[in-house]
Short mmCIF file of N, CA and C in Angstrom, two decimals:
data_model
loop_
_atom_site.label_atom_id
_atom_site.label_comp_id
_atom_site.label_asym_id
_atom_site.label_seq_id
_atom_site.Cartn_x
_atom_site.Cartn_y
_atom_site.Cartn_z
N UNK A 30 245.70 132.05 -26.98
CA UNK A 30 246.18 131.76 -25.64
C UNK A 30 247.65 131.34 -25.76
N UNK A 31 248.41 131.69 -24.74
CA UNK A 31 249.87 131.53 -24.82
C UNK A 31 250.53 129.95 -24.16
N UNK A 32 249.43 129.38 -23.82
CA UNK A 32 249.87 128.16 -23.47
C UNK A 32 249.05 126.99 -23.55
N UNK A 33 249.31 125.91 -23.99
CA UNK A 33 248.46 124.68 -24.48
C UNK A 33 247.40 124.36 -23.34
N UNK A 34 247.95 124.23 -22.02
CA UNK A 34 246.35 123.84 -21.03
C UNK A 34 245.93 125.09 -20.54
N UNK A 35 246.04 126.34 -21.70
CA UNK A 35 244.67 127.65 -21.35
C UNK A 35 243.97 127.49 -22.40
N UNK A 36 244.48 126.77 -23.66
CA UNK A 36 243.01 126.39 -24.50
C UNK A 36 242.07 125.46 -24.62
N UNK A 37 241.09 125.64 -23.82
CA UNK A 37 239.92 124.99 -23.05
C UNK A 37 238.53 126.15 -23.10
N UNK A 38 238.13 124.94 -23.82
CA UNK A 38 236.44 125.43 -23.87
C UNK A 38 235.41 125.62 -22.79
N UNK A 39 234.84 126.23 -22.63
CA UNK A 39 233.94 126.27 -21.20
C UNK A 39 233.24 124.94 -21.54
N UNK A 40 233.05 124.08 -22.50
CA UNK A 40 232.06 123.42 -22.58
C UNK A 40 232.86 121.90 -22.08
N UNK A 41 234.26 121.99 -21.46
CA UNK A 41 235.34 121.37 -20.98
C UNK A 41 235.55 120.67 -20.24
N UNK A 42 235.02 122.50 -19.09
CA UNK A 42 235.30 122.56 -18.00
C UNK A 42 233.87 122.33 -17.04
N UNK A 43 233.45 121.10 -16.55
CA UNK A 43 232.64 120.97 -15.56
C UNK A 43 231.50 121.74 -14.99
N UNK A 44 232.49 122.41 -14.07
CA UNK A 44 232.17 123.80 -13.16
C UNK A 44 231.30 124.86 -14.65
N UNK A 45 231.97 125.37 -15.19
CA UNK A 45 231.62 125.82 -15.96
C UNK A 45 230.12 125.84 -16.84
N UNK A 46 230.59 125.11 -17.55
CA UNK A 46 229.41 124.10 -18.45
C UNK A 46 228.19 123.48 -17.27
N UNK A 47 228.02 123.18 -16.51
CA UNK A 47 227.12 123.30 -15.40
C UNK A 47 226.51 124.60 -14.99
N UNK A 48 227.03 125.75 -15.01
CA UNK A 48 226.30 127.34 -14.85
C UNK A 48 225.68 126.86 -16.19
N UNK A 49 226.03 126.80 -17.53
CA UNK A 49 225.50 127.20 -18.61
C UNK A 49 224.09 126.43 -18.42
N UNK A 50 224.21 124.84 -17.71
CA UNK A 50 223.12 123.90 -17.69
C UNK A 50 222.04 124.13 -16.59
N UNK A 51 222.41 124.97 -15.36
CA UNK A 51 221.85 125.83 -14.45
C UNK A 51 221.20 126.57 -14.96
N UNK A 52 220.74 127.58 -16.05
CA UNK A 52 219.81 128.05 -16.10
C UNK A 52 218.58 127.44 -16.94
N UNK A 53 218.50 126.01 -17.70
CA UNK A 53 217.29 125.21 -17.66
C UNK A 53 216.52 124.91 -16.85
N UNK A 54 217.91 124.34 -15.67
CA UNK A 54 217.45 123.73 -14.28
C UNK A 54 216.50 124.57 -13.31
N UNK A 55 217.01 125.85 -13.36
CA UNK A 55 216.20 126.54 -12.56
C UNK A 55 214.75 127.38 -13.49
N UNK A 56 214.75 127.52 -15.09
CA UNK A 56 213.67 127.36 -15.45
C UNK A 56 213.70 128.69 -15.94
N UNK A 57 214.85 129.29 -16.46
CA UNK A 57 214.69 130.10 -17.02
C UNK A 57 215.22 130.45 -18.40
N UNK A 58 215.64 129.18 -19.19
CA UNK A 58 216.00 128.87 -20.42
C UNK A 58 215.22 127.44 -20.67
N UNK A 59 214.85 126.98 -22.35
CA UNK A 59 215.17 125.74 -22.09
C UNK A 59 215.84 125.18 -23.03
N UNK A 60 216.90 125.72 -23.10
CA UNK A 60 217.92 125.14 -23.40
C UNK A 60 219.26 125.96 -22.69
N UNK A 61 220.53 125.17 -22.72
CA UNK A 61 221.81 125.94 -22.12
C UNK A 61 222.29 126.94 -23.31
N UNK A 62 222.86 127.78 -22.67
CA UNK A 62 223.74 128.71 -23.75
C UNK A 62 224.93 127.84 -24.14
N UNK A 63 225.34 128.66 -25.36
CA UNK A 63 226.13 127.73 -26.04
C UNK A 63 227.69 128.09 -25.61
N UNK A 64 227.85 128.97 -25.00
CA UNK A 64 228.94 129.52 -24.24
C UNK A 64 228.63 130.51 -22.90
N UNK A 65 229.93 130.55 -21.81
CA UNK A 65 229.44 130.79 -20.77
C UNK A 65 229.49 132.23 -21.00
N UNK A 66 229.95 133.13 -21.94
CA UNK A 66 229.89 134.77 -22.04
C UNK A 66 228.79 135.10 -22.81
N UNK A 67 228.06 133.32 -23.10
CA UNK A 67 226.29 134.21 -23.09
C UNK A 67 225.68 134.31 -22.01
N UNK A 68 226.02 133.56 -21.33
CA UNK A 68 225.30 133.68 -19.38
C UNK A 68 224.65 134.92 -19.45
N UNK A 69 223.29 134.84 -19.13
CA UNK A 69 222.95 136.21 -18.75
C UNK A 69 223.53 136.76 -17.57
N UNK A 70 224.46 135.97 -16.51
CA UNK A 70 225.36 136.52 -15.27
C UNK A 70 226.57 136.68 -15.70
N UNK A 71 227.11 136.57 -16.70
CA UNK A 71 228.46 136.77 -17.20
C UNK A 71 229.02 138.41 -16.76
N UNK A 72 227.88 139.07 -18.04
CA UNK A 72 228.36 140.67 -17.75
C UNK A 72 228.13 140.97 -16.60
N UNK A 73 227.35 140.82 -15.73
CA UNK A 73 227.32 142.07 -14.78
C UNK A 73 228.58 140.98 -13.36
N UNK A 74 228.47 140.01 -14.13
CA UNK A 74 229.78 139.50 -12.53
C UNK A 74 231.05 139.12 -13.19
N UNK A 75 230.98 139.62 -13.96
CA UNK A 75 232.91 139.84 -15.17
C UNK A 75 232.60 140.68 -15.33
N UNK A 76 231.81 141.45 -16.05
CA UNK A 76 232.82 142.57 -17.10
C UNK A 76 231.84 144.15 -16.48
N UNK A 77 230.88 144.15 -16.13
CA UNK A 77 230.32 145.15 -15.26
C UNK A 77 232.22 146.13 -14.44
N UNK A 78 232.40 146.80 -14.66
CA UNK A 78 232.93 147.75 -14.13
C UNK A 78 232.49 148.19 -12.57
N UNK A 79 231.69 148.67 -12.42
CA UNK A 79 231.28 148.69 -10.97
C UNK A 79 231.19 147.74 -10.16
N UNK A 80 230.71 146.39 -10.48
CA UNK A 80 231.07 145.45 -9.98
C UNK A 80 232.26 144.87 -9.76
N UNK A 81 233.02 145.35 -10.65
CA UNK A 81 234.64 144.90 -10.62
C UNK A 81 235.42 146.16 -9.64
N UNK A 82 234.59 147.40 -9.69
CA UNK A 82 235.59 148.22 -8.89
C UNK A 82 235.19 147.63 -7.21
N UNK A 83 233.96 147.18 -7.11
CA UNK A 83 234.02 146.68 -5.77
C UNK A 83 234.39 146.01 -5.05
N UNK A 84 234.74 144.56 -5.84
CA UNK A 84 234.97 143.42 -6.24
C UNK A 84 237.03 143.48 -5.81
N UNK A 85 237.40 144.82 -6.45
CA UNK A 85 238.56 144.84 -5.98
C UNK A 85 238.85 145.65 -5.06
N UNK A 86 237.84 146.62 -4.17
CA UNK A 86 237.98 147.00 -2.82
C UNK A 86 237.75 145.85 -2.10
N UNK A 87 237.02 145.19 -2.08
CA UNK A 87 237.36 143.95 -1.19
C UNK A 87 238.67 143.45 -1.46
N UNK A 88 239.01 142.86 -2.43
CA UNK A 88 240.39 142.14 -3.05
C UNK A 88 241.72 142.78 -1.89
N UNK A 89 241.04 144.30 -2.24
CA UNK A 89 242.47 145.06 -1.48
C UNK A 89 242.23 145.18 -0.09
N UNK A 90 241.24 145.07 0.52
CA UNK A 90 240.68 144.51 2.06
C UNK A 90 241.29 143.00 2.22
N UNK A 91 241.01 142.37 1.67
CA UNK A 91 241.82 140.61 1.99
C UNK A 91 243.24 140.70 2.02
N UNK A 92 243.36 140.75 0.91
CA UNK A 92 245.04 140.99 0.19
C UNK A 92 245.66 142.58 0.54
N UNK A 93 246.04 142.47 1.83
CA UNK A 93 246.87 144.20 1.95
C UNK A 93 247.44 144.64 1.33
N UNK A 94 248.50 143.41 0.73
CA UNK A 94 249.77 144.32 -0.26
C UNK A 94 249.37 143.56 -1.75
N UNK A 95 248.00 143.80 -2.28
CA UNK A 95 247.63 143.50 -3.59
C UNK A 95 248.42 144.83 -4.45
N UNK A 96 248.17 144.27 -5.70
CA UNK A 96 248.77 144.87 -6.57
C UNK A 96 247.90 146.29 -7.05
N UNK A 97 248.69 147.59 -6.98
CA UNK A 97 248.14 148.73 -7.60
C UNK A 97 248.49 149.41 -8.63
N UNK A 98 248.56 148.60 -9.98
CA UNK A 98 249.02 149.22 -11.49
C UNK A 98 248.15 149.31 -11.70
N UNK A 99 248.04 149.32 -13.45
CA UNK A 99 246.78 150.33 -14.33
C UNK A 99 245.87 149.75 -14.13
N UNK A 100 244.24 150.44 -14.22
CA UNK A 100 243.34 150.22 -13.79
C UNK A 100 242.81 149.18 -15.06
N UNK A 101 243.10 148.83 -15.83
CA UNK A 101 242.98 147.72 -17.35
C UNK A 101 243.25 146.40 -16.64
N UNK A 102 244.45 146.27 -16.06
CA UNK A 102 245.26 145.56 -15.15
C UNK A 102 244.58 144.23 -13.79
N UNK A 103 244.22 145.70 -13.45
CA UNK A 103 243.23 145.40 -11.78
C UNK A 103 241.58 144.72 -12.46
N UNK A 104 241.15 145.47 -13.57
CA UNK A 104 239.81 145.05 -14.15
C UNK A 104 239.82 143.67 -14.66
N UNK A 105 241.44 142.98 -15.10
CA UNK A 105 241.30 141.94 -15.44
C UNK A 105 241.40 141.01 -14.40
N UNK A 106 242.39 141.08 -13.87
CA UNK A 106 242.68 140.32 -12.62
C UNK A 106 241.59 140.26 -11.92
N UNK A 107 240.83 140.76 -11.69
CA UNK A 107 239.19 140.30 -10.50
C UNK A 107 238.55 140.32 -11.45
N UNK A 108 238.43 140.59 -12.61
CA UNK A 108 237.35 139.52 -13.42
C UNK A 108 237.51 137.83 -13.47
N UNK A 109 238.92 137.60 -13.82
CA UNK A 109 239.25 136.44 -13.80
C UNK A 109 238.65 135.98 -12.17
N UNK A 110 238.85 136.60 -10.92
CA UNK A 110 238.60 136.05 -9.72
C UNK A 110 237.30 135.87 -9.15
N UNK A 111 236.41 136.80 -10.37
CA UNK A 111 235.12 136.75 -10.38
C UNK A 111 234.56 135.73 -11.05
N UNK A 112 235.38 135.33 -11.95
CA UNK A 112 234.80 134.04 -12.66
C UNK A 112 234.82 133.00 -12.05
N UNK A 113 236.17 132.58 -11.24
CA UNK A 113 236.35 131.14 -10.43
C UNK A 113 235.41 131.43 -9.40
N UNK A 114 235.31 132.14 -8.40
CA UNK A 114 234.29 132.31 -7.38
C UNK A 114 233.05 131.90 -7.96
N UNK A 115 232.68 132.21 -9.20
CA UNK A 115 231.28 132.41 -10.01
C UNK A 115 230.78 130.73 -10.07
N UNK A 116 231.81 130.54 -10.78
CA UNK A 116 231.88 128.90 -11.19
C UNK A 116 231.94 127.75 -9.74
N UNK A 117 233.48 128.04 -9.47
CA UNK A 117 233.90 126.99 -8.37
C UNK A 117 233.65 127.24 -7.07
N UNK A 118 233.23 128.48 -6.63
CA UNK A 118 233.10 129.46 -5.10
C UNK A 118 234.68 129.11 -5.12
N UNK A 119 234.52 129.05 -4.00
CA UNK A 119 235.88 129.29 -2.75
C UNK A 119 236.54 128.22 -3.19
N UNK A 120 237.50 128.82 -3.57
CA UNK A 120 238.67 127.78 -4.02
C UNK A 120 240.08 127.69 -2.72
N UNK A 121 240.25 128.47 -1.76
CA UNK A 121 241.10 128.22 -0.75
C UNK A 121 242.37 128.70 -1.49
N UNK A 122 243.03 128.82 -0.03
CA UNK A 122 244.85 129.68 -0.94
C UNK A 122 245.49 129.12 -1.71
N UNK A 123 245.63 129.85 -2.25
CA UNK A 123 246.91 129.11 -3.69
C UNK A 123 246.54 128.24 -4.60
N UNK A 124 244.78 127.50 -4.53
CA UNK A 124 244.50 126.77 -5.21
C UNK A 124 243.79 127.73 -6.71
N UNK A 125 244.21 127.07 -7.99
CA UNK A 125 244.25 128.12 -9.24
C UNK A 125 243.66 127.05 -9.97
N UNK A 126 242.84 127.39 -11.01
CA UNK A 126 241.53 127.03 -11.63
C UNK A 126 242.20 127.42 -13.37
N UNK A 127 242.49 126.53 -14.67
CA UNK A 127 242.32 127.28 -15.30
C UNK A 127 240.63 127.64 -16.12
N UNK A 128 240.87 129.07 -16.52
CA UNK A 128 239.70 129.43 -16.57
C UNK A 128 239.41 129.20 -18.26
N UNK A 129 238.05 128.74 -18.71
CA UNK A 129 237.59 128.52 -20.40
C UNK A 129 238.13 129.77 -21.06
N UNK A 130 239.24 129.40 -22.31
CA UNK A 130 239.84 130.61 -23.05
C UNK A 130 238.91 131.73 -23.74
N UNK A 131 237.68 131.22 -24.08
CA UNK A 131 236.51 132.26 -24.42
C UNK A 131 236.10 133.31 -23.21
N UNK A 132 236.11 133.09 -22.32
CA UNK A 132 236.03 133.86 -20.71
C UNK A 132 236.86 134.92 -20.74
N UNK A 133 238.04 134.10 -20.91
CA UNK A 133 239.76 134.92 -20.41
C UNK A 133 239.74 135.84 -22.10
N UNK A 134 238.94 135.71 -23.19
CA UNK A 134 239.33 136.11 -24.29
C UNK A 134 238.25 137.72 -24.28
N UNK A 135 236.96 137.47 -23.86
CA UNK A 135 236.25 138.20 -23.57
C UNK A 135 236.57 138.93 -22.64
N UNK A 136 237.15 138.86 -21.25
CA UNK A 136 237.94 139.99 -20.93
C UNK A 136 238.85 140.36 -20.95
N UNK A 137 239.27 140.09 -21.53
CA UNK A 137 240.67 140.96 -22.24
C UNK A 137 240.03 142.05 -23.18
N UNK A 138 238.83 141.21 -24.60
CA UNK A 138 238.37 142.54 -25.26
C UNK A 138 237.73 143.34 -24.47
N UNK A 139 237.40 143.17 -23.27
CA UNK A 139 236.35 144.45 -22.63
C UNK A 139 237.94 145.44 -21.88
N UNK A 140 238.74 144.52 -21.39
CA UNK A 140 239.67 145.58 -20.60
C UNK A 140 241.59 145.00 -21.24
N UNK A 141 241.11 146.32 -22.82
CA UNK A 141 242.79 145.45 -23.25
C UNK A 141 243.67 146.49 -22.37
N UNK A 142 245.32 146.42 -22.82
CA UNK A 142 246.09 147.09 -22.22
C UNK A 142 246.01 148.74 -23.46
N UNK A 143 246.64 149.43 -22.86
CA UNK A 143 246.89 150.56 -23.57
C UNK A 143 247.65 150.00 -24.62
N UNK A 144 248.01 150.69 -26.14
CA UNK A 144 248.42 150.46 -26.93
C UNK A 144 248.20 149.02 -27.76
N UNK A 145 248.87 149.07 -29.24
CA UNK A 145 248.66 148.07 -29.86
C UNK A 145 248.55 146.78 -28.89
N UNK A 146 247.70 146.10 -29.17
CA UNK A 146 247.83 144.37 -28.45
C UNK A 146 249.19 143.30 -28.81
N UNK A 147 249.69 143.70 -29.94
CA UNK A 147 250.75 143.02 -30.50
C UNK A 147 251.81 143.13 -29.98
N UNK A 148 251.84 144.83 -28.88
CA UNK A 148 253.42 145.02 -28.40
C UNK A 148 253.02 144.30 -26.69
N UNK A 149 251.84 143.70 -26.13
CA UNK A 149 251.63 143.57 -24.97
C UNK A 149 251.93 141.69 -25.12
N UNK A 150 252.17 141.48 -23.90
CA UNK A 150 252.06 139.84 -23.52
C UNK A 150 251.64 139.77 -22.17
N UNK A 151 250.75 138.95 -22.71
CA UNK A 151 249.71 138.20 -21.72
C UNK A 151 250.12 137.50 -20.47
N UNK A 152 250.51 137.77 -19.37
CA UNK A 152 251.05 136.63 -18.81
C UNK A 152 250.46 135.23 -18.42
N UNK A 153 249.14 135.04 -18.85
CA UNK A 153 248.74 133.43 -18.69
C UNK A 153 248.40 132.84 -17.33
N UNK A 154 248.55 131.79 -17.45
CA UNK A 154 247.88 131.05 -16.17
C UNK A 154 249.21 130.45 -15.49
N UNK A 155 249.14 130.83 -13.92
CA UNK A 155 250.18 129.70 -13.85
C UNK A 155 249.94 129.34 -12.64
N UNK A 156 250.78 127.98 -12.12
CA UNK A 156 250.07 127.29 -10.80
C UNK A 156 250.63 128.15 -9.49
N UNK A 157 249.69 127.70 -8.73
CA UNK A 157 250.66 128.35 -7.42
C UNK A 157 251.91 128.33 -7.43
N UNK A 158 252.72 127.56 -7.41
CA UNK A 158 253.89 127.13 -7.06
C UNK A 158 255.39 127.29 -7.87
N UNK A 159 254.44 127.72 -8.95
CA UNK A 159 255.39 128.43 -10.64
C UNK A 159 255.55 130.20 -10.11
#
């Protein structure tokens, strides 16, 4: 991670670490996973592709003038928005969540950029107001 408060463990972050403890609660583990990209809801509401292509027809229904670069790009960006919704719901405008670096690390390996990873940079988390 490219910046000191994006390295954070899901086991950290509240919101987070509470999904993992949610599925005892509701009785279908008994015990929590030991990270949240074991969630059995992880893949199909991050890294599922179809879910993410939908996920960003809405995006581009809310947001008119959202962003339309490479499709690697768009897959990360509403995964990440799929995660805070997942975790925190509705977070309201401009309010930004950072997300557990195992999350943000796992999709990146499902949707890297074209070419070596070494010539790409990450742009990171940053607050509204940055």
């Amino acid at each position: 991670m490219g910046k000191i408060n994006e390295c954070v463990c899901c086991r950290e972050i509240n919101e987070v670490w509470d999904m993992c403890q949610a599925l005892v609660l509701e009785g279908e583990r008994t015990e929590p996973v030991s990270c949240i990209t074991e969630h059995p809801g992880f893949l199909p509401v991050c890294i599922n592709k179809y879910v993410l292509r939908t996920a960003w027809k809405q995006y581009k229904q809310q947001y008119k003038d959202s962003y339309e670069g490479p499709e690697h790009k768009q897959y990360r960006h509403v995964a990440y928005r799929q995660l805070a919704r997942w975790c925190w719901g509705f977070l309201g405008k401009d309010v930004r969540v950072v997300l557990p670096s195992c999350a943000v690390m796992c999709i990146r390996q499902h949707y890297p950029p074209p070419g070596p990873e070494d010539d790409f940079i990450f742009e990171g988390f940053h607050y509204a107001d940055e």
